[in-house]
């Protein structure tokens, strides 16, 4: 068993090296013994990330590096680490190195997405301690798995995502949002459309949500496989540009201001216009629009009915009829 474990680590390290992810370089495998390149200085091995004191700015820089490597590992190496945390990352000369990939699995492993969500939660939990404005677990999961993100739009995507995270405060994250995030960590997510049991029902549900509120709240809908399978949020077709980059202005990832944007300058064709092709907007206009969006979101949250209360009201009439 130990021999098999060593062979698996050797294969996975080769795949990480090929994908350009910093990790120990495998040198030789003999039976159950794996020889790797030494990472450290002189005779001192590089410390684990958990033992390194970090400034807030350095922690933010490392956080961005790690989520880049998580995406590269999933998209290029076709692997999920499955035990990624500060205990399995080395820190040497300002650079991080991913280690301990013997338990890593293929991205199409039956439990790969479950392991990936756990990795996302571990990474977020560690960097929150340093005051880093991290994405939510779902946002990070979607960044790693979204096939519409590419080298050309990745920087723009991350810039907007991190700006959203920086403007999100604990007060703005309601208790229901936190519950939704915990549900997301444990929910079943189909990896392919072949695993979706009732696609027509899901389309009807998304259309209903769209009619009730043009903004599709990613934390409220119970359909979780759009990003993994490369579909638009409303399941109307293939996603070619990340949803975040189709919006004119950075805002909360619940999309509650999308109707404001669609009425400003992008019109009904806003999904077909690439951000680079849009007319330039002055900084003053951007700030003013951003302020208006935030005000609208704040007012909406005041009157928002918690999901559990809403469900209780919907179930009440049914219960009376049954009696």
Coordinates of C-alpha atoms in Angstrom, one line a residue:
X1 CA 0.0 0.0 0.0
X2 CA 2.9 2.4 0.9
X3 CA 4.5 1.6 -2.5
X4 CA 1.3 2.5 -4.3
X5 CA 1.0 5.7 -2.3
X6 CA 4.6 6.7 -3.3
X7 CA 3.9 5.9 -6.9
X8 CA 0.8 8.1 -6.8
X9 CA 2.7 11.0 -5.3
X10 CA 5.4 10.7 -8.0
X11 CA 2.8 10.9 -10.8
X12 CA 0.9 13.8 -9.2
X13 CA 4.2 15.8 -8.6
X14 CA 5.1 15.3 -12.2
X15 CA 1.7 16.7 -13.3
X16 CA 2.1 19.7 -11.0
X17 CA 5.6 20.4 -12.4
X18 CA 4.3 20.1 -15.9
X19 CA 1.5 22.6 -15.1
X20 CA 4.0 25.1 -13.7
X21 CA 2.8 24.8 -10.1
X22 CA 5.7 25.2 -7.6
X23 CA 6.2 21.9 -5.8
X24 CA 9.1 19.6 -4.9
X25 CA 10.7 18.2 -8.1
X26 CA 10.5 14.3 -8.0
X27 CA 13.9 12.8 -8.6
X28 CA 13.6 9.0 -8.3
X29 CA 11.2 6.4 -7.1
X30 CA 12.4 3.0 -5.8
X31 CA 9.9 0.7 -4.3
X32 CA 8.2 2.7 -1.5
X33 CA 10.9 5.4 -1.4
X34 CA 10.4 8.7 -3.2
X35 CA 13.4 11.1 -3.6
X36 CA 12.5 14.8 -4.1
X37 CA 14.4 18.0 -4.6
X38 CA 15.2 19.8 -1.3
X39 CA 13.4 23.0 -0.6
X40 CA 15.1 25.2 1.9
X41 CA 18.3 27.1 2.6
X42 CA 21.6 25.3 3.5
X43 CA 20.6 22.5 5.8
X44 CA 17.3 24.1 7.0
X45 CA 14.1 22.9 5.3
X46 CA 11.6 25.5 4.3
X47 CA 8.9 26.0 7.1
X48 CA 5.3 25.2 6.7
X49 CA 3.1 28.1 5.9
X50 CA 1.3 27.7 9.3
X51 CA 4.6 28.5 11.1
X52 CA 5.4 31.7 9.1
X53 CA 4.3 35.1 10.5
X54 CA 2.8 37.1 7.7
X55 CA 1.9 40.8 7.2
X56 CA -1.6 41.5 5.9
X57 CA -0.2 42.6 2.5
X58 CA 2.0 39.5 2.2
X59 CA -0.9 37.3 3.3
X60 CA -3.1 38.8 0.5
X61 CA -0.3 38.2 -2.1
X62 CA 0.0 34.6 -1.0
X63 CA -3.7 34.1 -1.0
X64 CA -3.9 35.2 -4.7
X65 CA -1.0 32.9 -5.5
X66 CA -2.7 29.9 -3.9
X67 CA -6.0 30.4 -5.6
X68 CA -4.1 30.8 -8.9
X69 CA -2.4 27.5 -8.3
X70 CA -5.7 25.8 -7.2
X71 CA -7.2 26.8 -10.5
X72 CA -4.1 25.7 -12.5
X73 CA -4.1 22.4 -10.7
X74 CA -7.8 21.8 -11.5
X75 CA -7.8 23.1 -15.1
X76 CA -4.3 22.1 -16.3
X77 CA -3.1 19.3 -14.1
X78 CA -6.7 18.0 -13.9
X79 CA -6.2 17.4 -10.2
X80 CA -7.8 18.4 -6.9
X81 CA -5.4 18.5 -4.0
X82 CA -8.0 17.1 -1.5
X83 CA -6.0 18.2 1.6
X84 CA -4.9 21.7 0.8
X85 CA -4.2 23.8 3.9
X86 CA -1.4 25.8 5.7
X87 CA -0.1 22.4 6.8
X88 CA 0.6 21.2 3.2
X89 CA 2.3 24.4 1.8
X90 CA 5.9 25.3 2.2
X91 CA 7.2 28.9 2.4
X92 CA 10.6 29.7 1.0
X93 CA 12.1 33.1 0.0
X94 CA 8.7 34.6 -0.4
X95 CA 7.5 31.7 -2.6
X96 CA 5.0 29.0 -1.7
X97 CA 5.3 25.3 -2.7
X98 CA 2.5 22.8 -2.7
X99 CA 3.4 19.5 -1.1
X100 CA 1.8 16.2 0.0
X101 CA -0.2 15.3 -3.2
X102 CA -0.3 11.6 -2.6
X103 CA -4.0 11.8 -1.8
X104 CA -4.8 14.2 -4.7
X105 CA -7.5 12.9 -7.1
X106 CA -8.5 13.4 -10.7
X107 CA -10.8 16.3 -11.3
X108 CA -13.5 13.8 -12.5
X109 CA -13.2 11.6 -9.3
X110 CA -16.7 11.0 -7.8
X111 CA -15.7 13.0 -4.7
X112 CA -13.4 15.6 -6.4
X113 CA -15.9 18.5 -6.1
X114 CA -16.5 17.7 -2.4
X115 CA -12.7 17.7 -1.8
X116 CA -12.3 21.0 -3.7
X117 CA -14.9 22.7 -1.6
X118 CA -13.1 21.5 1.5
X119 CA -9.8 22.9 0.1
X120 CA -11.5 26.3 -0.6
X121 CA -12.9 26.4 2.9
X122 CA -9.5 25.6 4.5
X123 CA -7.7 28.2 2.4
X124 CA -10.3 30.9 3.2
X125 CA -10.3 30.1 7.0
X126 CA -6.6 30.4 7.2
X127 CA -6.3 33.8 5.5
X128 CA -9.3 35.3 7.2
X129 CA -7.1 35.2 10.4
X130 CA -4.7 37.6 8.7
X131 CA -7.5 40.1 7.8
X132 CA -7.5 39.2 4.1
X133 CA -10.8 40.0 2.3
X134 CA -11.3 36.5 0.9
X135 CA -14.0 35.3 -1.5
X136 CA -16.8 33.2 -0.2
X137 CA -16.3 29.4 -0.6
X138 CA -18.7 29.4 -3.5
X139 CA -17.0 32.3 -5.2
X140 CA -13.6 30.6 -4.9
X141 CA -15.0 27.3 -6.0
X142 CA -16.5 28.9 -9.1
X143 CA -13.2 30.7 -9.9
X144 CA -11.4 27.4 -9.8
X145 CA -13.9 25.5 -11.9
X146 CA -15.3 28.1 -14.4
X147 CA -14.2 27.1 -17.9
X148 CA -15.1 30.6 -19.3
X149 CA -12.2 32.2 -17.4
X150 CA -9.0 32.3 -19.5
X151 CA -5.6 34.0 -19.3
X152 CA -6.9 37.0 -21.1
X153 CA -9.8 37.8 -18.7
X154 CA -8.4 36.2 -15.5
X155 CA -6.8 39.4 -14.1
X156 CA -10.0 41.4 -14.7
X157 CA -12.1 38.7 -13.1
X158 CA -9.9 38.5 -10.0
X159 CA -9.7 42.3 -9.7
X160 CA -13.5 42.5 -9.6
X161 CA -13.9 39.5 -7.4
X162 CA -11.4 40.8 -4.8
X163 CA -13.0 44.2 -4.9
X164 CA -16.4 42.7 -4.1
X165 CA -14.8 40.7 -1.3
X166 CA -13.1 43.9 0.0
X167 CA -16.5 45.8 0.2
X168 CA -18.3 42.9 1.8
X169 CA -18.6 43.4 5.6
X170 CA -19.8 41.0 8.3
X171 CA -22.9 43.2 8.7
X172 CA -23.7 42.7 5.0
X173 CA -23.4 38.9 5.3
X174 CA -26.6 37.9 7.0
X175 CA -27.1 34.8 9.0
X176 CA -29.0 33.3 6.1
X177 CA -26.0 33.9 3.8
X178 CA -23.8 32.0 6.3
X179 CA -26.3 29.2 6.4
X180 CA -26.4 29.1 2.6
X181 CA -22.6 28.8 2.5
X182 CA -22.6 25.9 4.9
X183 CA -25.3 24.2 2.8
X184 CA -23.2 24.8 -0.3
X185 CA -20.2 23.0 1.3
X186 CA -22.3 19.9 1.8
X187 CA -24.6 19.9 -1.2
X188 CA -24.3 17.5 -4.1
X189 CA -23.0 19.1 -7.3
X190 CA -23.3 17.1 -10.6
X191 CA -20.0 17.2 -12.5
X192 CA -21.6 16.7 -15.9
X193 CA -25.1 17.2 -17.4
X194 CA -25.4 13.4 -17.6
X195 CA -25.6 13.5 -13.8
X196 CA -28.5 16.0 -13.7
X197 CA -31.7 14.2 -13.0
X198 CA -34.3 16.8 -13.8
X199 CA -32.9 19.4 -16.2
X200 CA -36.3 20.7 -17.4
X201 CA -37.4 21.4 -13.8
X202 CA -34.2 23.3 -13.1
X203 CA -34.8 25.5 -16.2
X204 CA -38.3 26.2 -15.1
X205 CA -37.1 27.2 -11.7
X206 CA -34.4 29.6 -13.1
X207 CA -36.9 31.2 -15.4
X208 CA -39.3 31.7 -12.5
X209 CA -36.5 33.3 -10.5
X210 CA -35.6 35.5 -13.4
X211 CA -39.2 36.7 -13.8
X212 CA -39.5 37.5 -10.1
X213 CA -36.2 39.2 -9.9
X214 CA -33.9 39.9 -12.9
X215 CA -30.9 39.4 -10.6
X216 CA -30.1 35.8 -10.1
X217 CA -28.7 35.5 -6.6
X218 CA -26.1 32.8 -6.6
X219 CA -26.4 32.3 -2.9
X220 CA -30.1 31.8 -3.0
X221 CA -30.8 29.4 -5.9
X222 CA -30.4 25.7 -5.1
X223 CA -28.9 24.8 -8.6
X224 CA -25.2 24.6 -8.2
X225 CA -23.9 22.9 -11.3
X226 CA -24.0 25.9 -13.8
X227 CA -20.3 26.9 -13.5
X228 CA -18.9 23.4 -13.4
X229 CA -20.7 22.4 -16.5
X230 CA -20.0 25.7 -18.3
X231 CA -23.6 26.9 -18.5
X232 CA -25.0 30.4 -17.9
X233 CA -26.6 31.1 -14.5
X234 CA -30.1 30.9 -16.0
X235 CA -29.2 27.6 -17.9
X236 CA -30.1 29.2 -21.2
X237 CA -26.8 28.1 -23.0
X238 CA -23.1 27.9 -22.8
X239 CA -21.2 30.5 -20.8
X240 CA -18.5 32.2 -23.0
X241 CA -17.7 35.2 -20.8
X242 CA -17.6 34.9 -16.9
X243 CA -20.8 36.2 -15.4
X244 CA -18.8 38.6 -13.2
X245 CA -17.3 40.3 -16.3
X246 CA -20.6 40.8 -18.0
X247 CA -21.6 43.3 -15.4
X248 CA -20.6 46.9 -15.9
X249 CA -19.8 47.6 -12.3
X250 CA -18.3 45.6 -9.3
X251 CA -21.0 44.8 -6.8
X252 CA -22.1 42.1 -4.4
X253 CA -22.0 38.7 -6.1
X254 CA -25.8 38.3 -5.4
X255 CA -26.2 40.3 -8.6
X256 CA -28.9 42.5 -7.0
X257 CA -27.9 45.5 -9.1
X258 CA -27.9 43.9 -12.5
X259 CA -31.2 45.4 -13.4
X260 CA -29.7 48.9 -12.7
X261 CA -26.8 48.2 -15.0
X262 CA -28.9 46.8 -17.8
X263 CA -30.9 50.0 -17.8
X264 CA -27.8 52.3 -17.9
X265 CA -25.7 51.7 -21.0
X266 CA -25.5 48.1 -21.9
X267 CA -29.2 47.6 -22.9
X268 CA -30.7 44.2 -23.8
X269 CA -27.5 43.1 -25.6
X270 CA -25.2 43.5 -22.6
X271 CA -24.4 39.8 -22.5
X272 CA -23.0 39.9 -26.0
X273 CA -20.7 42.9 -25.5
X274 CA -17.2 42.2 -24.2
X275 CA -16.1 44.7 -21.5
X276 CA -13.2 45.8 -23.6
X277 CA -15.6 46.9 -26.4
X278 CA -17.8 49.0 -24.2
X279 CA -17.7 52.7 -24.3
X280 CA -15.4 54.3 -21.7
X281 CA -17.1 55.6 -18.6
X282 CA -15.7 58.4 -16.5
X283 CA -14.5 57.7 -13.0
X284 CA -17.1 60.0 -11.5
X285 CA -19.9 58.2 -13.3
X286 CA -18.5 54.9 -12.1
X287 CA -18.4 56.0 -8.5
X288 CA -21.9 57.5 -8.7
X289 CA -23.4 54.4 -10.2
X290 CA -21.6 52.2 -7.7
X291 CA -23.0 54.4 -4.9
X292 CA -26.5 54.0 -6.3
X293 CA -26.2 50.3 -6.6
X294 CA -25.0 50.0 -3.0
X295 CA -27.9 52.1 -1.8
X296 CA -30.4 50.0 -3.8
X297 CA -28.9 46.8 -2.3
X298 CA -29.1 48.2 1.2
X299 CA -32.8 49.1 0.8
X300 CA -33.5 45.7 -0.7
X301 CA -31.8 43.9 2.3
X302 CA -34.0 45.8 4.7
X303 CA -37.2 44.4 3.2
X304 CA -35.7 41.0 2.4
X305 CA -37.7 38.1 3.8
X306 CA -35.4 35.3 5.2
X307 CA -35.6 32.2 3.1
X308 CA -36.7 30.0 6.0
X309 CA -39.6 32.4 6.8
X310 CA -40.6 32.5 3.2
X311 CA -40.7 28.7 3.0
X312 CA -42.7 28.5 6.2
X313 CA -45.3 30.8 4.7
X314 CA -45.5 28.8 1.5
X315 CA -45.9 25.5 3.5
X316 CA -48.6 26.8 5.8
X317 CA -51.5 26.9 3.3
X318 CA -50.6 23.5 2.0
X319 CA -50.7 22.1 5.6
X320 CA -54.1 23.6 6.2
X321 CA -55.5 22.2 3.0
X322 CA -54.1 18.8 3.9
X323 CA -55.9 18.9 7.3

